[in-house]
C-alpha cells in the first residue's frame, strides 16, 4: 500500500557515504515538509501576503487587457502547502478581496476576475489535499521505519 503512495523511481535514492538501505522508490523532500509552525510560518505567511499585495498594485498599474492577478496562485499554493488552515484562509481571502477591488476599480474585467478567483480557490484546495497526502505518507513511512 505504501508503495502505491510514493513515487516509483528506476533507482534507489541514497546519500553519498551512507550505508543505510533506503526504501525503494521513496522520495522525501526534506525541505518541503508541509505545515510549518512558529517563526517560519510567520515568515512564509508574510511573504505570501506581500506577494499578493505586490500583484494587486501591479494589476492597478497595467492596462485593462493585462492582468498579473493570475500569478496569485503561486503565493496561495505556498500558503496551502506550508501554513495552517486558518492562515491559508486569510491568504486566500486577501487574494479574493484583491481581485474584487481591482474589478470594482475597473482595472480588469468581471470574467477575468471570476476566472482568477475560481482558480485561486481550486488551486488552494488541490495543493492542500496534496500537502495532507504527503504528510500522511511521511507519517506512515516513519511508522514503518520505527517498526522495522
PDB file of C-alpha atoms in Angstrom:
ATOM      1  CA  UNK A   1       0.000   0.000   0.000  1.00  0.00           C
ATOM      2  CA  UNK A   2       2.812   2.402   0.832  1.00  0.00           C
ATOM      3  CA  UNK A   3       4.448   1.631  -2.491  1.00  0.00           C
ATOM      4  CA  UNK A   4       1.395   2.911  -4.351  1.00  0.00           C
ATOM      5  CA  UNK A   5       1.515   6.218  -2.451  1.00  0.00           C
ATOM      6  CA  UNK A   6       5.119   7.137  -3.217  1.00  0.00           C
ATOM      7  CA  UNK A   7       6.798   7.963  -6.465  1.00  0.00           C
ATOM      8  CA  UNK A   8       8.441   4.967  -8.123  1.00  0.00           C
ATOM      9  CA  UNK A   9      11.888   5.616  -9.492  1.00  0.00           C
ATOM     10  CA  UNK A  10      14.042   3.235 -11.508  1.00  0.00           C
ATOM     11  CA  UNK A  11      16.863   3.712  -9.000  1.00  0.00           C
ATOM     12  CA  UNK A  12      17.086   3.933  -5.208  1.00  0.00           C
ATOM     13  CA  UNK A  13      17.855   7.321  -3.706  1.00  0.00           C
ATOM     14  CA  UNK A  14      20.835   7.327  -1.364  1.00  0.00           C
ATOM     15  CA  UNK A  15      23.017   9.986   0.145  1.00  0.00           C
ATOM     16  CA  UNK A  16      26.708   9.777  -0.500  1.00  0.00           C
ATOM     17  CA  UNK A  17      28.600   7.982   2.193  1.00  0.00           C
ATOM     18  CA  UNK A  18      25.599   6.322   3.821  1.00  0.00           C
ATOM     19  CA  UNK A  19      25.310   2.597   4.067  1.00  0.00           C
ATOM     20  CA  UNK A  20      21.708   2.648   5.256  1.00  0.00           C
ATOM     21  CA  UNK A  21      19.344   0.997   2.832  1.00  0.00           C
ATOM     22  CA  UNK A  22      16.558   3.213   1.559  1.00  0.00           C
ATOM     23  CA  UNK A  23      13.010   2.279   0.787  1.00  0.00           C
ATOM     24  CA  UNK A  24      12.947   1.614  -2.984  1.00  0.00           C
ATOM     25  CA  UNK A  25      11.061   4.317  -4.816  1.00  0.00           C
ATOM     26  CA  UNK A  26      10.730   6.574  -1.786  1.00  0.00           C
ATOM     27  CA  UNK A  27      11.272  10.266  -2.346  1.00  0.00           C
ATOM     28  CA  UNK A  28      11.460  12.514   0.681  1.00  0.00           C
ATOM     29  CA  UNK A  29      11.641  16.223   0.030  1.00  0.00           C
ATOM     30  CA  UNK A  30      13.127  17.130   3.397  1.00  0.00           C
ATOM     31  CA  UNK A  31      12.986  20.853   2.726  1.00  0.00           C
ATOM     32  CA  UNK A  32       9.372  20.730   1.571  1.00  0.00           C
ATOM     33  CA  UNK A  33       7.648  19.213   4.567  1.00  0.00           C
ATOM     34  CA  UNK A  34       4.128  20.585   4.838  1.00  0.00           C
ATOM     35  CA  UNK A  35       2.669  22.504   7.748  1.00  0.00           C
ATOM     36  CA  UNK A  36       5.424  24.589   9.301  1.00  0.00           C
ATOM     37  CA  UNK A  37       4.852  26.478  12.534  1.00  0.00           C
ATOM     38  CA  UNK A  38       6.322  29.245  14.636  1.00  0.00           C
ATOM     39  CA  UNK A  39       8.623  31.823  13.136  1.00  0.00           C
ATOM     40  CA  UNK A  40       8.817  30.010   9.798  1.00  0.00           C
ATOM     41  CA  UNK A  41       5.041  30.192   9.408  1.00  0.00           C
ATOM     42  CA  UNK A  42       5.089  33.939  10.078  1.00  0.00           C
ATOM     43  CA  UNK A  43       7.837  34.463   7.503  1.00  0.00           C
ATOM     44  CA  UNK A  44       6.082  32.368   4.856  1.00  0.00           C
ATOM     45  CA  UNK A  45       2.700  33.984   5.585  1.00  0.00           C
ATOM     46  CA  UNK A  46       4.172  37.470   5.414  1.00  0.00           C
ATOM     47  CA  UNK A  47       5.905  36.653   2.150  1.00  0.00           C
ATOM     48  CA  UNK A  48       2.653  35.343   0.671  1.00  0.00           C
ATOM     49  CA  UNK A  49       0.740  38.431   1.810  1.00  0.00           C
ATOM     50  CA  UNK A  50       3.383  40.813   0.449  1.00  0.00           C
ATOM     51  CA  UNK A  51       3.419  38.964  -2.858  1.00  0.00           C
ATOM     52  CA  UNK A  52      -0.365  39.252  -3.132  1.00  0.00           C
ATOM     53  CA  UNK A  53      -0.174  42.966  -2.353  1.00  0.00           C
ATOM     54  CA  UNK A  54       2.535  43.446  -4.995  1.00  0.00           C
ATOM     55  CA  UNK A  55       0.356  41.649  -7.548  1.00  0.00           C
ATOM     56  CA  UNK A  56      -2.578  43.856  -6.538  1.00  0.00           C
ATOM     57  CA  UNK A  57      -0.621  47.036  -7.186  1.00  0.00           C
ATOM     58  CA  UNK A  58       0.762  45.600 -10.425  1.00  0.00           C
ATOM     59  CA  UNK A  59      -2.806  44.918 -11.572  1.00  0.00           C
ATOM     60  CA  UNK A  60      -3.669  48.545 -10.865  1.00  0.00           C
ATOM     61  CA  UNK A  61      -0.758  49.817 -12.975  1.00  0.00           C
ATOM     62  CA  UNK A  62      -1.221  47.546 -16.005  1.00  0.00           C
ATOM     63  CA  UNK A  63      -3.764  48.183 -18.774  1.00  0.00           C
ATOM     64  CA  UNK A  64      -7.192  46.543 -18.538  1.00  0.00           C
ATOM     65  CA  UNK A  65      -6.206  43.946 -21.128  1.00  0.00           C
ATOM     66  CA  UNK A  66      -3.313  42.703 -18.986  1.00  0.00           C
ATOM     67  CA  UNK A  67      -3.657  41.002 -15.617  1.00  0.00           C
ATOM     68  CA  UNK A  68      -0.996  39.893 -13.215  1.00  0.00           C
ATOM     69  CA  UNK A  69      -3.573  38.525 -10.783  1.00  0.00           C
ATOM     70  CA  UNK A  70      -3.254  35.088 -12.340  1.00  0.00           C
ATOM     71  CA  UNK A  71       0.125  34.831 -10.634  1.00  0.00           C
ATOM     72  CA  UNK A  72      -1.668  34.887  -7.270  1.00  0.00           C
ATOM     73  CA  UNK A  73      -1.944  31.100  -7.447  1.00  0.00           C
ATOM     74  CA  UNK A  74       1.746  30.913  -6.505  1.00  0.00           C
ATOM     75  CA  UNK A  75       1.552  32.530  -3.037  1.00  0.00           C
ATOM     76  CA  UNK A  76      -1.802  30.823  -2.405  1.00  0.00           C
ATOM     77  CA  UNK A  77      -0.220  27.477  -3.301  1.00  0.00           C
ATOM     78  CA  UNK A  78       2.701  28.137  -0.970  1.00  0.00           C
ATOM     79  CA  UNK A  79       0.263  29.055   1.804  1.00  0.00           C
ATOM     80  CA  UNK A  80      -1.792  25.914   1.165  1.00  0.00           C
ATOM     81  CA  UNK A  81       1.300  23.726   1.449  1.00  0.00           C
ATOM     82  CA  UNK A  82       3.130  25.270   4.384  1.00  0.00           C
ATOM     83  CA  UNK A  83       0.619  27.131   6.548  1.00  0.00           C
ATOM     84  CA  UNK A  84      -2.213  26.155   8.853  1.00  0.00           C
ATOM     85  CA  UNK A  85      -5.790  26.046   7.618  1.00  0.00           C
ATOM     86  CA  UNK A  86      -6.594  29.346   9.307  1.00  0.00           C
ATOM     87  CA  UNK A  87      -3.591  31.108   7.764  1.00  0.00           C
ATOM     88  CA  UNK A  88      -4.492  29.645   4.373  1.00  0.00           C
ATOM     89  CA  UNK A  89      -8.000  31.091   4.670  1.00  0.00           C
ATOM     90  CA  UNK A  90      -6.508  34.504   5.478  1.00  0.00           C
ATOM     91  CA  UNK A  91      -4.168  34.430   2.471  1.00  0.00           C
ATOM     92  CA  UNK A  92      -6.954  33.159   0.224  1.00  0.00           C
ATOM     93  CA  UNK A  93      -9.295  35.911   1.458  1.00  0.00           C
ATOM     94  CA  UNK A  94      -6.620  38.520   0.741  1.00  0.00           C
ATOM     95  CA  UNK A  95      -6.264  37.219  -2.814  1.00  0.00           C
ATOM     96  CA  UNK A  96     -10.032  37.192  -3.399  1.00  0.00           C
ATOM     97  CA  UNK A  97     -10.522  40.671  -1.918  1.00  0.00           C
ATOM     98  CA  UNK A  98      -7.690  41.999  -4.085  1.00  0.00           C
ATOM     99  CA  UNK A  99      -9.410  40.625  -7.199  1.00  0.00           C
ATOM    100  CA  UNK A 100     -12.765  42.104  -6.142  1.00  0.00           C
ATOM    101  CA  UNK A 101     -11.231  45.543  -5.515  1.00  0.00           C
ATOM    102  CA  UNK A 102      -9.318  45.518  -8.803  1.00  0.00           C
ATOM    103  CA  UNK A 103     -12.545  44.583 -10.598  1.00  0.00           C
ATOM    104  CA  UNK A 104     -14.536  47.289  -8.779  1.00  0.00           C
ATOM    105  CA  UNK A 105     -11.983  49.902  -9.794  1.00  0.00           C
ATOM    106  CA  UNK A 106     -12.241  48.708 -13.382  1.00  0.00           C
ATOM    107  CA  UNK A 107      -8.653  47.602 -13.844  1.00  0.00           C
ATOM    108  CA  UNK A 108      -9.777  44.124 -15.001  1.00  0.00           C
ATOM    109  CA  UNK A 109     -12.999  42.740 -16.395  1.00  0.00           C
ATOM    110  CA  UNK A 110     -15.526  40.717 -14.421  1.00  0.00           C
ATOM    111  CA  UNK A 111     -14.945  37.439 -16.328  1.00  0.00           C
ATOM    112  CA  UNK A 112     -11.201  37.769 -15.749  1.00  0.00           C
ATOM    113  CA  UNK A 113     -11.724  38.317 -12.035  1.00  0.00           C
ATOM    114  CA  UNK A 114     -14.165  35.403 -11.809  1.00  0.00           C
ATOM    115  CA  UNK A 115     -11.661  33.121 -13.514  1.00  0.00           C
ATOM    116  CA  UNK A 116      -8.867  34.299 -11.209  1.00  0.00           C
ATOM    117  CA  UNK A 117     -10.943  33.816  -8.048  1.00  0.00           C
ATOM    118  CA  UNK A 118     -12.115  30.341  -9.054  1.00  0.00           C
ATOM    119  CA  UNK A 119      -8.538  29.388  -9.939  1.00  0.00           C
ATOM    120  CA  UNK A 120      -7.332  30.600  -6.533  1.00  0.00           C
ATOM    121  CA  UNK A 121      -9.927  28.513  -4.711  1.00  0.00           C
ATOM    122  CA  UNK A 122      -9.344  25.350  -6.743  1.00  0.00           C
ATOM    123  CA  UNK A 123      -5.548  25.607  -6.584  1.00  0.00           C
ATOM    124  CA  UNK A 124      -5.685  26.128  -2.813  1.00  0.00           C
ATOM    125  CA  UNK A 125      -7.891  23.056  -2.420  1.00  0.00           C
ATOM    126  CA  UNK A 126      -5.722  20.850  -4.659  1.00  0.00           C
ATOM    127  CA  UNK A 127      -2.467  21.974  -3.036  1.00  0.00           C
ATOM    128  CA  UNK A 128      -3.885  21.471   0.457  1.00  0.00           C
ATOM    129  CA  UNK A 129      -5.016  17.963  -0.498  1.00  0.00           C
ATOM    130  CA  UNK A 130      -1.515  17.195  -1.791  1.00  0.00           C
ATOM    131  CA  UNK A 131       0.081  18.544   1.400  1.00  0.00           C
ATOM    132  CA  UNK A 132      -2.169  16.418   3.609  1.00  0.00           C
ATOM    133  CA  UNK A 133      -1.450  13.352   1.463  1.00  0.00           C
ATOM    134  CA  UNK A 134       2.293  13.990   1.566  1.00  0.00           C
ATOM    135  CA  UNK A 135       2.194  14.451   5.320  1.00  0.00           C
ATOM    136  CA  UNK A 136       0.312  11.165   5.696  1.00  0.00           C
ATOM    137  CA  UNK A 137       2.886   9.338   3.583  1.00  0.00           C
ATOM    138  CA  UNK A 138       5.725  10.771   5.681  1.00  0.00           C
ATOM    139  CA  UNK A 139       3.981   9.687   8.892  1.00  0.00           C
ATOM    140  CA  UNK A 140       3.370   6.193   7.541  1.00  0.00           C
ATOM    141  CA  UNK A 141       6.978   5.909   6.392  1.00  0.00           C
ATOM    142  CA  UNK A 142       8.237   6.999   9.823  1.00  0.00           C
ATOM    143  CA  UNK A 143       5.973   4.422  11.482  1.00  0.00           C
ATOM    144  CA  UNK A 144       7.237   1.672   9.162  1.00  0.00           C
ATOM    145  CA  UNK A 145      10.856   2.583   9.889  1.00  0.00           C
ATOM    146  CA  UNK A 146      10.114   2.584  13.614  1.00  0.00           C
ATOM    147  CA  UNK A 147       8.581  -0.880  13.396  1.00  0.00           C
ATOM    148  CA  UNK A 148      11.371  -2.270  11.199  1.00  0.00           C
TER     149      UNK A 148
END
